[in-house]
Backbone as a printed PyTorch tensor [residue, N CA C, xyz], in Angstrom:
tensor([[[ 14.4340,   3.2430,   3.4050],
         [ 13.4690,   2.3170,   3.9750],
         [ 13.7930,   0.8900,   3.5090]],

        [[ 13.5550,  -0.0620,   4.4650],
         [ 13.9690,  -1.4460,   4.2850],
         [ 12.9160,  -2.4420,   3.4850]],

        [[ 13.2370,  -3.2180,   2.9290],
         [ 12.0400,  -3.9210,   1.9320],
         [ 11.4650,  -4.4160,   2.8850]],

        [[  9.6590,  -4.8210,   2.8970],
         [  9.0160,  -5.5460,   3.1430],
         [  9.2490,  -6.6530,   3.4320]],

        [[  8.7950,  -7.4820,   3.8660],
         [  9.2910,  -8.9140,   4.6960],
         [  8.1110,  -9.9970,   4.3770]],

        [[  8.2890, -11.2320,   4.2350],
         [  7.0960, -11.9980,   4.0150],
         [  6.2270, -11.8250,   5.2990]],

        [[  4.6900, -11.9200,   5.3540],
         [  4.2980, -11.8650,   6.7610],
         [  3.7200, -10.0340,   6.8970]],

        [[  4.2360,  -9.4950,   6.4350],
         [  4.2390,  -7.8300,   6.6060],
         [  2.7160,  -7.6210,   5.6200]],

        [[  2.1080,  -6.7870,   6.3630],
         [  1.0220,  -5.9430,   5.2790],
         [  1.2810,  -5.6370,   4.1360]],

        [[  0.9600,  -5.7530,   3.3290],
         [  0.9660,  -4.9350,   2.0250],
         [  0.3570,  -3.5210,   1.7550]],

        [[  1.0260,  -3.0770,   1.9300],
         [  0.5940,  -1.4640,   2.4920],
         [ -0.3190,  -1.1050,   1.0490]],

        [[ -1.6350,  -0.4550,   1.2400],
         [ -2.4710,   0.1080,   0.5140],
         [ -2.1340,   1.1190,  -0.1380]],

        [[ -2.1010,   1.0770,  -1.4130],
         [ -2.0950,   2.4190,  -2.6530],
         [ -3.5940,   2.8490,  -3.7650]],

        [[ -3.2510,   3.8260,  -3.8800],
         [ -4.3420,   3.8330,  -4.7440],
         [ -3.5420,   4.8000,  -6.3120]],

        [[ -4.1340,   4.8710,  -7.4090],
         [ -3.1360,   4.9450,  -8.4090],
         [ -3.7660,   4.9600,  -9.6770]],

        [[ -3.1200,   5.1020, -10.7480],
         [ -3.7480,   4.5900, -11.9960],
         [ -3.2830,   3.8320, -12.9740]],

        [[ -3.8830,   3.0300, -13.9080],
         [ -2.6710,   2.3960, -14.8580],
         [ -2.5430,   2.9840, -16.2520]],

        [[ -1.8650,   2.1390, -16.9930],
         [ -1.8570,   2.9220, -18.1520],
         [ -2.9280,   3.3260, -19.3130]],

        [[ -4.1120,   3.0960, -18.9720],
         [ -5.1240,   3.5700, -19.5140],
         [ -5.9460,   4.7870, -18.8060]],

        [[ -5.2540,   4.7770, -17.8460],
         [ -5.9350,   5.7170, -16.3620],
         [ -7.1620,   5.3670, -15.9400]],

        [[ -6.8110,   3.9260, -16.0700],
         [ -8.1740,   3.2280, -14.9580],
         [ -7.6020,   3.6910, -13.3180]],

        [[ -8.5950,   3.4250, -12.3830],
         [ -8.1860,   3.6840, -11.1370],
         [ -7.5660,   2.1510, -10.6080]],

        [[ -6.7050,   2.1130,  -9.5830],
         [ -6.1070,   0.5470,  -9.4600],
         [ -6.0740,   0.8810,  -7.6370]],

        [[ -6.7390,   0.3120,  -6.9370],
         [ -6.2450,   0.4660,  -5.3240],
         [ -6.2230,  -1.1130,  -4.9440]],

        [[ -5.1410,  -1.3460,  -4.3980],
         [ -4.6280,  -2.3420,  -4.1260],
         [ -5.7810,  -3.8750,  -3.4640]],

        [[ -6.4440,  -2.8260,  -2.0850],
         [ -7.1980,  -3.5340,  -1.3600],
         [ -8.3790,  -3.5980,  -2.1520]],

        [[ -8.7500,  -3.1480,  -3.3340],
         [ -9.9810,  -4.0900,  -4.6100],
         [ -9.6630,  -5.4390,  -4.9130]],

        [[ -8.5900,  -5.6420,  -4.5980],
         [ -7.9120,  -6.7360,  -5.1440],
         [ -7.5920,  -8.0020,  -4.1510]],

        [[ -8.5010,  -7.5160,  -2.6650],
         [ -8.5230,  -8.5880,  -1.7170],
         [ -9.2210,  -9.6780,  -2.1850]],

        [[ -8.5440, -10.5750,  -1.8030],
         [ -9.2370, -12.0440,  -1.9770],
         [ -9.0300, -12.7310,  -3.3360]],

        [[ -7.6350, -11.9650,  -4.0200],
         [ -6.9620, -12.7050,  -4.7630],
         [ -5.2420, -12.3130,  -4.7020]],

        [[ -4.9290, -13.1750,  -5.2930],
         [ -3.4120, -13.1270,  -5.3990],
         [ -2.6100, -11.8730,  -5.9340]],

        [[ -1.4550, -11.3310,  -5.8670],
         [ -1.3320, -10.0320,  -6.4980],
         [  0.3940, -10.5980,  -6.7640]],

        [[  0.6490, -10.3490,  -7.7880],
         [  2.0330,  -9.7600,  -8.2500],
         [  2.5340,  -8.5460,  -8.2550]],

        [[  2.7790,  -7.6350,  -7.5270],
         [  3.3630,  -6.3760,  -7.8340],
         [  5.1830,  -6.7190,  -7.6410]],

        [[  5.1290,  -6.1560,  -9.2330],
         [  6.5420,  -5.9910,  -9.6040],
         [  6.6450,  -4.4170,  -9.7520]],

        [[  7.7590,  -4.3710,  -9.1010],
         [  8.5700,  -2.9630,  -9.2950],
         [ 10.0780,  -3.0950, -10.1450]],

        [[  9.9770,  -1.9120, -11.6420],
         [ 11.1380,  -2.2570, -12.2340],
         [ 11.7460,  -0.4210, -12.5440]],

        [[ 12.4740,  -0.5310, -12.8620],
         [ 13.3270,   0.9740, -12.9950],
         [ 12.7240,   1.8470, -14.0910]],

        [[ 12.5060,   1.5210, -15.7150],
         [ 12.0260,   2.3160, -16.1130],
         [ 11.3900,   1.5920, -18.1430]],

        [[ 10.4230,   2.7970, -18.1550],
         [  9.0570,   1.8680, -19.3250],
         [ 10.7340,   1.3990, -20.3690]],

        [[ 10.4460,   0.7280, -21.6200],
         [ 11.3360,   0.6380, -23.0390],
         [ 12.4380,   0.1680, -22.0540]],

        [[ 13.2790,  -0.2510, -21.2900],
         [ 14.3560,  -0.2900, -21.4380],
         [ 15.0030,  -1.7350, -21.5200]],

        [[ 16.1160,  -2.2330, -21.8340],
         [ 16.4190,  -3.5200, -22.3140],
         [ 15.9510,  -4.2630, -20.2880]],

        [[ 16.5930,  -4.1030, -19.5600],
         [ 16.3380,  -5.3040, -18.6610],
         [ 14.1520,  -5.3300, -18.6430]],

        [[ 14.4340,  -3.8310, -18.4350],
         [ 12.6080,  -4.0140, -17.7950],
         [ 11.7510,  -4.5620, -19.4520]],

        [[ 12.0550,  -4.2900, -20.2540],
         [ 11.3680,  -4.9890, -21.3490],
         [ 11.2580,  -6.3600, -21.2330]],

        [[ 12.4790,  -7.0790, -21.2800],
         [ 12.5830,  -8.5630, -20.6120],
         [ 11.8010,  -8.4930, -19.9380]],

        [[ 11.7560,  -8.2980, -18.7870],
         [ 10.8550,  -8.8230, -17.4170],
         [  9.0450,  -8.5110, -17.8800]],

        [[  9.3560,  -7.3640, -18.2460],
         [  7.6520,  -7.4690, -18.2160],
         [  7.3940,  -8.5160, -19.9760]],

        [[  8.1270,  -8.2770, -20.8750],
         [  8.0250,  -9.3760, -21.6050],
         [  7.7750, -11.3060, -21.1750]],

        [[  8.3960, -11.0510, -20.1320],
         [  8.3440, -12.5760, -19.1480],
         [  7.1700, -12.9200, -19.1300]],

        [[  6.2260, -11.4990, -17.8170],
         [  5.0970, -11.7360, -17.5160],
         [  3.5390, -11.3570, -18.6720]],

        [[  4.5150, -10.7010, -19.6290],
         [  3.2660, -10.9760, -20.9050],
         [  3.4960, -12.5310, -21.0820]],

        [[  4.1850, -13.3250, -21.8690],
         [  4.0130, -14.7410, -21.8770],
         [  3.5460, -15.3080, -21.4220]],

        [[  3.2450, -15.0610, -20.2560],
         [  2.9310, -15.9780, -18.9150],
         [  1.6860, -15.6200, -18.6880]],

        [[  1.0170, -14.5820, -19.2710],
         [ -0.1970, -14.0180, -19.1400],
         [ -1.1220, -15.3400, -18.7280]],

        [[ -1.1290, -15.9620, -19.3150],
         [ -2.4510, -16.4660, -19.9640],
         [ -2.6100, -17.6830, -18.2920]],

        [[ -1.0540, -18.1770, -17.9980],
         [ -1.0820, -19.0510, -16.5240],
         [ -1.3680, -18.3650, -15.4310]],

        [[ -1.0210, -16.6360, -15.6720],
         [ -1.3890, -15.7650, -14.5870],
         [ -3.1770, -16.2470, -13.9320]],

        [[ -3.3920, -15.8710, -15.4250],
         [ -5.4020, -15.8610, -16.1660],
         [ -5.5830, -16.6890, -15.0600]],

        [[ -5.3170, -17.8760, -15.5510],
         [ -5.8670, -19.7460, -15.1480],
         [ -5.8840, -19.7510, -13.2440]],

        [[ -5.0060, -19.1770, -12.9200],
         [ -4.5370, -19.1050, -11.5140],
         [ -5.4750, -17.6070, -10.6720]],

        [[ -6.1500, -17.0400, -11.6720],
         [ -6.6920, -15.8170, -11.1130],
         [ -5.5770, -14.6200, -10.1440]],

        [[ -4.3720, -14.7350, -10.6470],
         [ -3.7400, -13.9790, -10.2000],
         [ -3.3650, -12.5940, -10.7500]],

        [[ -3.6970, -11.4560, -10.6190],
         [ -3.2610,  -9.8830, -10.6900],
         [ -2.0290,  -9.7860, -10.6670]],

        [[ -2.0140,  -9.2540, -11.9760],
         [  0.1450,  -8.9110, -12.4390],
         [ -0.2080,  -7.1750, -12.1010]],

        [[  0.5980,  -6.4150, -11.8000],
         [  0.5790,  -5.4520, -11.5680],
         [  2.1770,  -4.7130, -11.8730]],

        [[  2.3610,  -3.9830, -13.0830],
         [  3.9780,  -3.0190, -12.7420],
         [  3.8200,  -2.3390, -12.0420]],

        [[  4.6170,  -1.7080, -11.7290],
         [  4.5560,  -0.3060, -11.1500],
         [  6.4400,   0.6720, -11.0910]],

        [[  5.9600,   1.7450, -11.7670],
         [  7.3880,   2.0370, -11.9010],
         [  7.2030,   4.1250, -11.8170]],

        [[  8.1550,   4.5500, -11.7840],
         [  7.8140,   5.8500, -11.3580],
         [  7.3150,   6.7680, -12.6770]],

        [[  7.2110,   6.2460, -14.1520],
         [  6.8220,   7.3290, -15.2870],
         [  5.4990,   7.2000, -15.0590]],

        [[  4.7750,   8.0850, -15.9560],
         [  3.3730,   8.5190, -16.0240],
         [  2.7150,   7.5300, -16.7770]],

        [[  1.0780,   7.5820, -16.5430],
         [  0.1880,   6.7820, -17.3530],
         [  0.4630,   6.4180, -19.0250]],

        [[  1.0270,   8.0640, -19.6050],
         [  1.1280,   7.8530, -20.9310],
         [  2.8890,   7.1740, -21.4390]],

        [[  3.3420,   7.5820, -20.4190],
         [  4.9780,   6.5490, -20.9660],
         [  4.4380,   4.9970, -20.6960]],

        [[  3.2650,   4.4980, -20.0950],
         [  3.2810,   3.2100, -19.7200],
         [  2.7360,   3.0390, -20.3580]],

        [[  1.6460,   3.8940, -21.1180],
         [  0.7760,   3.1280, -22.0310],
         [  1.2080,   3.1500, -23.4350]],

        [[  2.3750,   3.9000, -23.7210],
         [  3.2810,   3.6700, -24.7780],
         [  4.2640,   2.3890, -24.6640]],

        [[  4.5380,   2.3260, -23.8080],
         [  5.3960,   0.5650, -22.9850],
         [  4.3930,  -0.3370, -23.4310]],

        [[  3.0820,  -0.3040, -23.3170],
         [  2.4080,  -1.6600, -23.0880],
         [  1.3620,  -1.3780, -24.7020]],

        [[  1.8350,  -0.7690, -25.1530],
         [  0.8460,  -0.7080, -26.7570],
         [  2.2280,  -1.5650, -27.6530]],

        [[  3.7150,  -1.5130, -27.3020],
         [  4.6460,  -1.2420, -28.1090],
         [  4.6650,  -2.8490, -28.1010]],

        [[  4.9780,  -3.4570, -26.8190],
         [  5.2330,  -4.8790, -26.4830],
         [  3.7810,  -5.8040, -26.1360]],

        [[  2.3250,  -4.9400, -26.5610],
         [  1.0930,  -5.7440, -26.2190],
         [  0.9560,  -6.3280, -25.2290]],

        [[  1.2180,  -6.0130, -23.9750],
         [  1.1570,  -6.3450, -22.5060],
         [ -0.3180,  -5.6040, -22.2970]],

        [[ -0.9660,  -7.0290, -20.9260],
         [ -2.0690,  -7.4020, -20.7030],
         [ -2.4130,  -6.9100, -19.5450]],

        [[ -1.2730,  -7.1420, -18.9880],
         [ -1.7300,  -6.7450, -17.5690],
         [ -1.4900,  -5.4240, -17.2370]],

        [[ -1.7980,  -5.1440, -16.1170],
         [ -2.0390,  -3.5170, -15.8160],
         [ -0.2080,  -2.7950, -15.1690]],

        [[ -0.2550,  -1.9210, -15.5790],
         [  0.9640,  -1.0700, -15.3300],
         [  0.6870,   0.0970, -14.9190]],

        [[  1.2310,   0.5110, -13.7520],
         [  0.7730,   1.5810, -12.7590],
         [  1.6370,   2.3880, -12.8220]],

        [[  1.2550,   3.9660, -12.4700],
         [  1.6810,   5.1290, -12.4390],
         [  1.8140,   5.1720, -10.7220]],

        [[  3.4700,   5.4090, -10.3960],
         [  3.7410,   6.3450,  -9.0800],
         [  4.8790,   7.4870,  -9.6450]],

        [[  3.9870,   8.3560,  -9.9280],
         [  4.8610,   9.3350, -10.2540],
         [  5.2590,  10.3020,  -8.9830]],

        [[  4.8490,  10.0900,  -7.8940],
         [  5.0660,  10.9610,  -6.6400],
         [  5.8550,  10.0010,  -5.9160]],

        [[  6.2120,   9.0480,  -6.2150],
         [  6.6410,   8.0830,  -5.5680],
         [  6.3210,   7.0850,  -4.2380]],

        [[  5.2930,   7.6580,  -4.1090],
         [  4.4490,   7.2620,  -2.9590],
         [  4.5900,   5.5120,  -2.4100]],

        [[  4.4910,   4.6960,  -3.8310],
         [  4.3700,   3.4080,  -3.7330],
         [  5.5370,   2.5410,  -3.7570]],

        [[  6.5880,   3.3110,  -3.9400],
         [  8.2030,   2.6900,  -4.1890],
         [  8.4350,   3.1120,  -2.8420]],

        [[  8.4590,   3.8960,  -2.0360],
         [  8.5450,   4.4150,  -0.9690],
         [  8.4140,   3.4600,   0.0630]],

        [[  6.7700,   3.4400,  -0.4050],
         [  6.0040,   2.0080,   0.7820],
         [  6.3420,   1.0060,   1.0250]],

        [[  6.7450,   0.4310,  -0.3430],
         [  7.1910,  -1.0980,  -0.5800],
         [  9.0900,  -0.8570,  -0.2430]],

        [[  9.8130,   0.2230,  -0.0670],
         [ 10.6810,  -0.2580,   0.2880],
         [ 12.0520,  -0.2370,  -1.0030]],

        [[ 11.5420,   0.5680,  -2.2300],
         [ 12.0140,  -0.0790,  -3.3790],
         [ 12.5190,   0.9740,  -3.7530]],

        [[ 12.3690,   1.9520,  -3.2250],
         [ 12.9090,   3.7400,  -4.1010],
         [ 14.6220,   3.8310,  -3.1730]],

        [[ 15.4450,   3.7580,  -4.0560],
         [ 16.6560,   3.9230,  -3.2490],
         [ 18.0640,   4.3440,  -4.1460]],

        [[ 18.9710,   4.5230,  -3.8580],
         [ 20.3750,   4.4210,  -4.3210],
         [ 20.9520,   3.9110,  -5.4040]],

        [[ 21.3410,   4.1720,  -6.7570],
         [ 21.3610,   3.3460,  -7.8050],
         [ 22.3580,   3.8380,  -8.3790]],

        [[ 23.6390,   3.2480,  -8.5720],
         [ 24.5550,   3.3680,  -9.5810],
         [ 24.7550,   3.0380, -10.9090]],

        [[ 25.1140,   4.0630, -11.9250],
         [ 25.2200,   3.3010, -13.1680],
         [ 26.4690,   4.7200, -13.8990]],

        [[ 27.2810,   3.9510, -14.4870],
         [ 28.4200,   3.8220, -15.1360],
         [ 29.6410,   4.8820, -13.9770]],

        [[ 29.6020,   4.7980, -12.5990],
         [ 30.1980,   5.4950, -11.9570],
         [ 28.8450,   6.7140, -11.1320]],

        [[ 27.6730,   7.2460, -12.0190],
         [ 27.0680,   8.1410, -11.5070],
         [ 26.2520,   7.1770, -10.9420]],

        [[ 26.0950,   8.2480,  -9.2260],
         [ 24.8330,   7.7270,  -8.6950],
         [ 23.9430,   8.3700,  -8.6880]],

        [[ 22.2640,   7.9370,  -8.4160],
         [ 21.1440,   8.8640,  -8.4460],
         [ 20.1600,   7.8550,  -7.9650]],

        [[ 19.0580,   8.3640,  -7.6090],
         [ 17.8800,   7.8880,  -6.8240],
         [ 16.9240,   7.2470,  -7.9660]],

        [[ 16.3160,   5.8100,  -7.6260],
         [ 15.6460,   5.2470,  -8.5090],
         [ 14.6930,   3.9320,  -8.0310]],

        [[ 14.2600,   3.3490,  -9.1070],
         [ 13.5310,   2.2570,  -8.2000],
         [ 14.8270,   1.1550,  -8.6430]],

        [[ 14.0230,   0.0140,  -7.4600],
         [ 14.9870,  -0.9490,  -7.8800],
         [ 14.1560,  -1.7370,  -8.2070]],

        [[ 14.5360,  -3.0320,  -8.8450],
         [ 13.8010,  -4.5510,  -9.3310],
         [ 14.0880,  -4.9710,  -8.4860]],

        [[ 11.8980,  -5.1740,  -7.4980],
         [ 12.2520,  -5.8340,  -6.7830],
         [ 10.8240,  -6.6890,  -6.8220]],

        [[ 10.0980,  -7.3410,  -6.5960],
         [  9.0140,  -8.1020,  -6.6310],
         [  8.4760,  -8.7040,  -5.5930]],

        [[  6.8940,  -8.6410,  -5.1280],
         [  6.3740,  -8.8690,  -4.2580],
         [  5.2290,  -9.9360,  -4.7600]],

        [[  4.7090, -10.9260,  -3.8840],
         [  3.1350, -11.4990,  -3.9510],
         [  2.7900, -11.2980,  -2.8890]],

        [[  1.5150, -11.0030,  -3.1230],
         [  0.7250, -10.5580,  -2.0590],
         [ -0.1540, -11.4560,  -2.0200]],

        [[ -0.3140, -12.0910,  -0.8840],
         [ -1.4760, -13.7260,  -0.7110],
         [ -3.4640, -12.5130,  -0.6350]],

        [[ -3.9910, -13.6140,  -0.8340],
         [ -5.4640, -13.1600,  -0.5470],
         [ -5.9420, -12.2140,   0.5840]],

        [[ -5.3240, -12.5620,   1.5180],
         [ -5.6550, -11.3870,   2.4390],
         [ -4.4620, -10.2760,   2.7560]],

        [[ -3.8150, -10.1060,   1.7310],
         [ -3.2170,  -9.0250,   1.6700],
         [ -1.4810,  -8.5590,   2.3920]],

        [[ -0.8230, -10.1980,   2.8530],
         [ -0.1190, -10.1420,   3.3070],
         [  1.0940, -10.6360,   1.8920]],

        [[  2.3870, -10.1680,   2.2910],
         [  3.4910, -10.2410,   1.6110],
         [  3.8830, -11.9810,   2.1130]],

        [[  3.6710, -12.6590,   0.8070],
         [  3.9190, -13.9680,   0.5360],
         [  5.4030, -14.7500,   0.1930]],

        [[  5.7710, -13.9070,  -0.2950],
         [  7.3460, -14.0800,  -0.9350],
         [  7.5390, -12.5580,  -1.5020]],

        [[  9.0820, -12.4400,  -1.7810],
         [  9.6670, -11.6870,  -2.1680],
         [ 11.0050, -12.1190,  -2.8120]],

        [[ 10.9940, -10.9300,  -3.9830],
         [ 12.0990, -11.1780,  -4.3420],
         [ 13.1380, -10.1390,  -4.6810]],

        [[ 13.7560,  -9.8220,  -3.9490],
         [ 14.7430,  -8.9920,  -4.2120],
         [ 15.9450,  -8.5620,  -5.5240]],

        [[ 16.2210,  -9.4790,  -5.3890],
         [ 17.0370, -10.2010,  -6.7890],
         [ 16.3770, -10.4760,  -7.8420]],

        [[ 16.3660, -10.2550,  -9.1510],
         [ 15.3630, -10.3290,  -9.8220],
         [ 15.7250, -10.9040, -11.3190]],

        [[ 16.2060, -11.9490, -12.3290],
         [ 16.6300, -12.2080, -13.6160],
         [ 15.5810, -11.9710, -14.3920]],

        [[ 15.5260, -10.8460, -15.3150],
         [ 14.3440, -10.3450, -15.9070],
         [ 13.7420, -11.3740, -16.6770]],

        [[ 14.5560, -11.5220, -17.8550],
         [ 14.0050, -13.1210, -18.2750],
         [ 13.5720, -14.1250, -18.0620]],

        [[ 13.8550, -14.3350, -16.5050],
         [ 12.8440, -15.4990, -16.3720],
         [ 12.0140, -15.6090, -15.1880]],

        [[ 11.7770, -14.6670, -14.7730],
         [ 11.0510, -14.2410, -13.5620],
         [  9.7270, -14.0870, -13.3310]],

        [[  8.9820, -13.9180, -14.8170],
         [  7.4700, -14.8240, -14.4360],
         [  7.3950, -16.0430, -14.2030]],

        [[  8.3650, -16.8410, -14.5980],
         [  8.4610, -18.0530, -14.6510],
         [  8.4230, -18.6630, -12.7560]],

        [[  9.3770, -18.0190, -12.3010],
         [ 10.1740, -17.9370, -11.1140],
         [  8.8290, -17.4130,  -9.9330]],

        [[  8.2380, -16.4300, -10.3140],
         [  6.8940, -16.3090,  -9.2720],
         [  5.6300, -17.0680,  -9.6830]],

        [[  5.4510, -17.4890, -11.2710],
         [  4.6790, -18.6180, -11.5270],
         [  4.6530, -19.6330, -10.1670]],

        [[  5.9460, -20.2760, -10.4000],
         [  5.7490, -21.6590,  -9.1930],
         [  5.6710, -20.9710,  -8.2020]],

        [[  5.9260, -20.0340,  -7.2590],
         [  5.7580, -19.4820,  -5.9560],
         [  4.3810, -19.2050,  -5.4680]],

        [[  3.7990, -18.9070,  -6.8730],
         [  2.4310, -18.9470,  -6.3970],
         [  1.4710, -20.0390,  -6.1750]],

        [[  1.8970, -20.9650,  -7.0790],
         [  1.4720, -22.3560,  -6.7060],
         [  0.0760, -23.1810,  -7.5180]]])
C-alpha cells in the first residue's frame, strides 16, 4: 500500500498506549496530531527520534499539538521504552498491524542482506479536521521534532 498523500483522510484507528489508555484518533479532532511511525521500542535510530520529540515536548504543549508513536510491539515493550527515556507523550500499540497498514507504512525492509516485513520511519500531521497536512517520508531521527515543529507552524 502506497503512503498517504497531503489532502487524504487520516484514516481512523482506535488502540492503546503504553499505559493502556484507550487512544482513537478522531478524539483528537480539532487539534493537531503528529503521528510518527518508527520500526522498533530501545533501538539506536528510534531512540533518537522519539528522544527528539521528548525535548520538544514542552513546544509540542504550547502549540496544543498531540505527539503520538506508533510502532508494532505491545503496550508493555512501550511502556518499558517510555519509563527508560521519560517520554511524555503517548506511544501506541498496533500489534495486529492494522494502523501501519492504513497509513501506508508496513512494508519491505532490508537489513544486513536479510529481508523481512516491518514498519518504516515515516511521519504524518494531521491538521484539525483530520486531513494529512504534510508528510514525511524520509525521516533524520535526530532532528525531526525539530523539522515537524516548524511545519506545524
Amino acid at each position: 500500500m502506497a503512503l498517504l498523500e497531503i489532502g487524504d483522510g487520516a484514516p481512523d484507528f482506535r488502540t492503546v498506549d503504553q499505559d493502556g489508555e484507550p487512544v482513537k484518533l478522531s478524539d483528537l479532532r480539532g487539534k493537531k496530531v503528529v503521528l510518527y511511525f518508527y520500526p522498533k521500542d530501545d533501538t539506536p535510530g528510534c531512540t533518537k527520534e522519539a528522544c527528539s520529540f521528548r525535548d520538544a515536548w514542552s513546544a509540542f504543549r504550547k502549540r496544543k499539538i498531540e505527539v503520538l508513536g506508533v510502532s508494532a510491539q505491545d503496550e508493555k515493550s512501550h511502556r518499558k521504552f517510555a519509563e527508560k527515556f521519560s517520554f511524555l507523550f503517548r506511544d501506541t500499540a498496533t500489534t495486529e498491524k492494522k494502523i501501519v497498514q492504513a497509513y501506508g507504512v508496513w512494508g519491505e525492509k532490508s537489513l544486513y542482506g536479510r529481508k523481512f516485513m516491518g514498519t518504516n520511519r515515516v511521519t504524518y500531521l494531521i491538521d484539525e479536521k483530520g486531513k494529512i497536512a504534510a508528510v514525511w517520508p524520509k525521516v533524520k531521527p535526530e532532528d525531526h521534532a525539530r523539522d515537524v515543529l516548524a511545519a506545524a507552524g
